[in-house]
Amino acid sequence: VAPVKAWAAPTAAGRRLGLTVPFGVQRAVKPMFAAGDASTAETLAVYPDGSAAVAMRKTGRSVSIFCGVPGLTPELMRLAARIAGVHLFTDIDCCIYANGPFVAMHSTKDGPIRINTGFRARVMNLLTEEDLGMGPIIDVKLKRGETRILRVRPGR
């Protein structure tokens, strides 16, 4: 395809799945690819010419996601992870590293970060030993650029 920009705007189907922000490159890129046979229901974002820039197809028990736009956004990555059944600790832009009972989080903005441990658990700041509360859902107060290392212990 040859749209004037490699820019993708979410469709109604894409917005229902969590894509809210247009993304890509505000200029033409060559070559450009589109999902030529994607239905309206499968098209999650479109180029300025209306062709399918991002599409998702379910075939039996598998799901395929096509993205012709340069650069994957955190929203699109979270969508793919949710569809694949991956546990997401948060639905906002925050760097999360998890291994066993340890969760490190690095904030990209000021404000509380709501995390989901995935199960009922006692959450504590590993370095200060401060008890942050009982999960699965808790808010951790962070400022932009701050990092916390948490210990998550299954609790009653």
Tab-separated table of C-alpha atoms in Angstrom:
chain	number	residue	atom	x	y	z
A	1	VAL	CA	0.000	0.000	0.000
A	2	ALA	CA	1.068	3.619	-0.341
A	3	PRO	CA	-0.656	5.809	2.278
A	4	VAL	CA	0.620	9.368	2.729
A	5	LYS	CA	1.758	8.485	6.275
A	6	ALA	CA	2.686	5.320	8.161
A	7	TRP	CA	0.183	6.427	10.803
A	8	ALA	CA	-2.467	4.141	12.285
A	9	ALA	CA	-5.706	5.351	13.873
A	10	PRO	CA	-7.631	2.890	16.066
A	11	THR	CA	-10.983	1.696	14.725
A	12	ALA	CA	-14.066	1.034	16.857
A	13	ALA	CA	-12.948	-2.617	17.083
A	14	GLY	CA	-9.474	-1.521	18.190
A	15	ARG	CA	-10.851	0.912	20.790
A	16	ARG	CA	-13.022	-1.856	22.274
A	17	LEU	CA	-9.834	-3.886	22.832
A	18	GLY	CA	-7.878	-1.019	24.420
A	19	LEU	CA	-6.190	0.818	21.540
A	20	THR	CA	-6.841	4.500	22.229
A	21	VAL	CA	-3.986	6.466	20.691
A	22	PRO	CA	-2.956	6.759	17.021
A	23	PHE	CA	0.643	5.714	16.403
A	24	GLY	CA	3.325	5.254	13.782
A	25	VAL	CA	5.332	7.688	11.686
A	26	GLN	CA	3.970	10.977	10.353
A	27	ARG	CA	5.519	10.417	6.926
A	28	ALA	CA	5.456	7.868	4.150
A	29	VAL	CA	7.574	4.750	4.599
A	30	LYS	CA	8.483	2.336	1.820
A	31	PRO	CA	7.562	-0.404	1.597
A	32	MET	CA	4.287	-0.289	3.529
A	33	PHE	CA	2.143	-3.337	4.164
A	34	ALA	CA	-1.532	-3.765	5.028
A	35	ALA	CA	-3.709	-6.740	5.889
A	36	GLY	CA	-5.490	-6.892	2.541
A	37	ASP	CA	-8.150	-9.428	3.469
A	38	ALA	CA	-8.997	-8.232	7.021
A	39	SER	CA	-12.685	-7.738	7.718
A	40	THR	CA	-14.008	-4.640	9.506
A	41	ALA	CA	-14.307	-6.657	12.723
A	42	GLU	CA	-10.678	-7.822	12.378
A	43	THR	CA	-9.261	-4.352	11.607
A	44	LEU	CA	-7.987	-2.691	14.794
A	45	ALA	CA	-6.321	0.372	13.207
A	46	VAL	CA	-6.230	1.916	9.749
A	47	TYR	CA	-3.821	4.007	7.699
A	48	PRO	CA	-5.022	7.399	6.385
A	49	ASP	CA	-6.122	5.651	3.166
A	50	GLY	CA	-8.403	3.312	5.144
A	51	SER	CA	-6.348	0.152	4.633
A	52	ALA	CA	-5.809	-2.195	7.594
A	53	ALA	CA	-2.640	-1.157	9.442
A	54	VAL	CA	-3.303	-3.455	12.425
A	55	ALA	CA	-5.494	-6.538	12.256
A	56	MET	CA	-6.298	-9.472	14.490
A	57	ARG	CA	-7.613	-12.796	13.234
A	58	LYS	CA	-8.866	-15.717	15.289
A	59	THR	CA	-8.539	-19.107	13.635
A	60	GLY	CA	-9.702	-21.976	15.788
A	61	ARG	CA	-7.827	-21.653	19.079
A	62	SER	CA	-5.072	-19.389	17.751
A	63	VAL	CA	-4.908	-15.642	17.302
A	64	SER	CA	-2.664	-13.741	14.900
A	65	ILE	CA	-1.982	-10.022	15.062
A	66	PHE	CA	-0.622	-8.163	12.041
A	67	CYS	CA	1.000	-4.753	12.495
A	68	GLY	CA	2.301	-2.945	9.420
A	69	VAL	CA	3.083	0.250	11.331
A	70	PRO	CA	6.696	0.922	12.392
A	71	GLY	CA	6.949	0.614	16.163
A	72	LEU	CA	4.736	-1.288	18.542
A	73	THR	CA	3.021	0.712	21.268
A	74	PRO	CA	2.612	-0.376	24.890
A	75	GLU	CA	-1.165	-0.526	24.262
A	76	LEU	CA	-0.708	-2.947	21.372
A	77	MET	CA	1.770	-5.058	23.347
A	78	ARG	CA	-0.649	-5.233	26.309
A	79	LEU	CA	-3.458	-6.237	23.945
A	80	ALA	CA	-1.333	-9.044	22.496
A	81	ALA	CA	-0.298	-10.188	25.987
A	82	ARG	CA	-3.913	-10.242	27.229
A	83	ILE	CA	-5.011	-12.272	24.202
A	84	ALA	CA	-2.156	-14.724	24.820
A	85	GLY	CA	-3.234	-15.142	28.443
A	86	VAL	CA	-0.189	-13.437	29.940
A	87	HIS	CA	-0.653	-11.993	33.441
A	88	LEU	CA	-0.250	-8.212	33.379
A	89	PHE	CA	0.789	-6.590	36.637
A	90	THR	CA	-0.500	-3.191	35.471
A	91	ASP	CA	-2.477	-1.631	32.637
A	92	ILE	CA	-0.480	1.587	32.515
A	93	ASP	CA	2.978	2.482	31.248
A	94	CYS	CA	5.286	1.271	33.999
A	95	CYS	CA	8.372	-0.920	33.619
A	96	ILE	CA	7.729	-4.204	35.444
A	97	TYR	CA	10.233	-6.977	36.063
A	98	ALA	CA	8.915	-10.057	37.865
A	99	ASN	CA	10.515	-13.307	38.945
A	100	GLY	CA	8.992	-15.575	41.562
A	101	PRO	CA	8.018	-13.544	44.625
A	102	PHE	CA	9.918	-10.448	43.456
A	103	VAL	CA	8.426	-7.600	41.428
A	104	ALA	CA	10.469	-4.534	40.488
A	105	MET	CA	8.600	-1.526	39.157
A	106	HIS	CA	10.011	1.638	37.617
A	107	SER	CA	7.541	4.487	37.143
A	108	THR	CA	7.300	6.564	33.977
A	109	LYS	CA	5.023	9.161	35.616
A	110	ASP	CA	4.039	10.642	38.966
A	111	GLY	CA	1.210	9.075	40.896
A	112	PRO	CA	0.132	5.773	42.309
A	113	ILE	CA	0.647	2.699	40.171
A	114	ARG	CA	-2.105	0.105	40.551
A	115	ILE	CA	-0.656	-3.397	40.394
A	116	ASN	CA	-2.365	-6.759	40.271
A	117	THR	CA	-0.410	-9.631	41.818
A	118	GLY	CA	-2.819	-12.126	40.273
A	119	PHE	CA	-3.703	-13.716	43.624
A	120	ARG	CA	-4.365	-12.823	47.242
A	121	ALA	CA	-0.956	-11.810	48.540
A	122	ARG	CA	0.810	-9.689	51.129
A	123	VAL	CA	2.972	-7.097	49.343
A	124	MET	CA	5.955	-5.422	50.986
A	125	ASN	CA	8.748	-3.081	49.958
A	126	LEU	CA	11.731	-5.438	49.899
A	127	LEU	CA	14.298	-2.769	50.803
A	128	THR	CA	12.427	-0.954	53.603
A	129	GLU	CA	10.259	-3.901	54.721
A	130	GLU	CA	7.223	-1.571	54.677
A	131	ASP	CA	3.960	-3.498	54.397
A	132	LEU	CA	2.125	-2.081	51.346
A	133	GLY	CA	-1.056	-4.082	51.795
A	134	MET	CA	-2.920	-7.174	50.769
A	135	GLY	CA	-3.404	-7.895	47.086
A	136	PRO	CA	-4.332	-8.944	44.561
A	137	ILE	CA	-4.895	-5.218	43.786
A	138	ILE	CA	-2.809	-2.542	45.519
A	139	ASP	CA	-1.633	0.981	44.720
A	140	VAL	CA	2.071	1.782	45.042
A	141	LYS	CA	2.988	5.469	45.362
A	142	LEU	CA	5.802	6.379	42.989
A	143	LYS	CA	7.162	9.485	41.351
A	144	ARG	CA	8.435	9.549	37.787
A	145	GLY	CA	11.805	7.785	37.644
A	146	GLU	CA	11.451	5.997	40.986
A	147	THR	CA	11.911	2.259	41.372
A	148	ARG	CA	10.479	-0.109	43.980
A	149	ILE	CA	11.384	-3.720	44.577
A	150	LEU	CA	8.495	-5.651	46.083
A	151	ARG	CA	8.164	-9.045	47.675
A	152	VAL	CA	4.840	-10.774	47.100
A	153	ARG	CA	3.841	-13.522	49.516
A	154	PRO	CA	0.639	-15.544	49.199
A	155	GLY	CA	-1.563	-14.572	52.124
A	156	ARG	CA	-4.823	-15.304	53.842
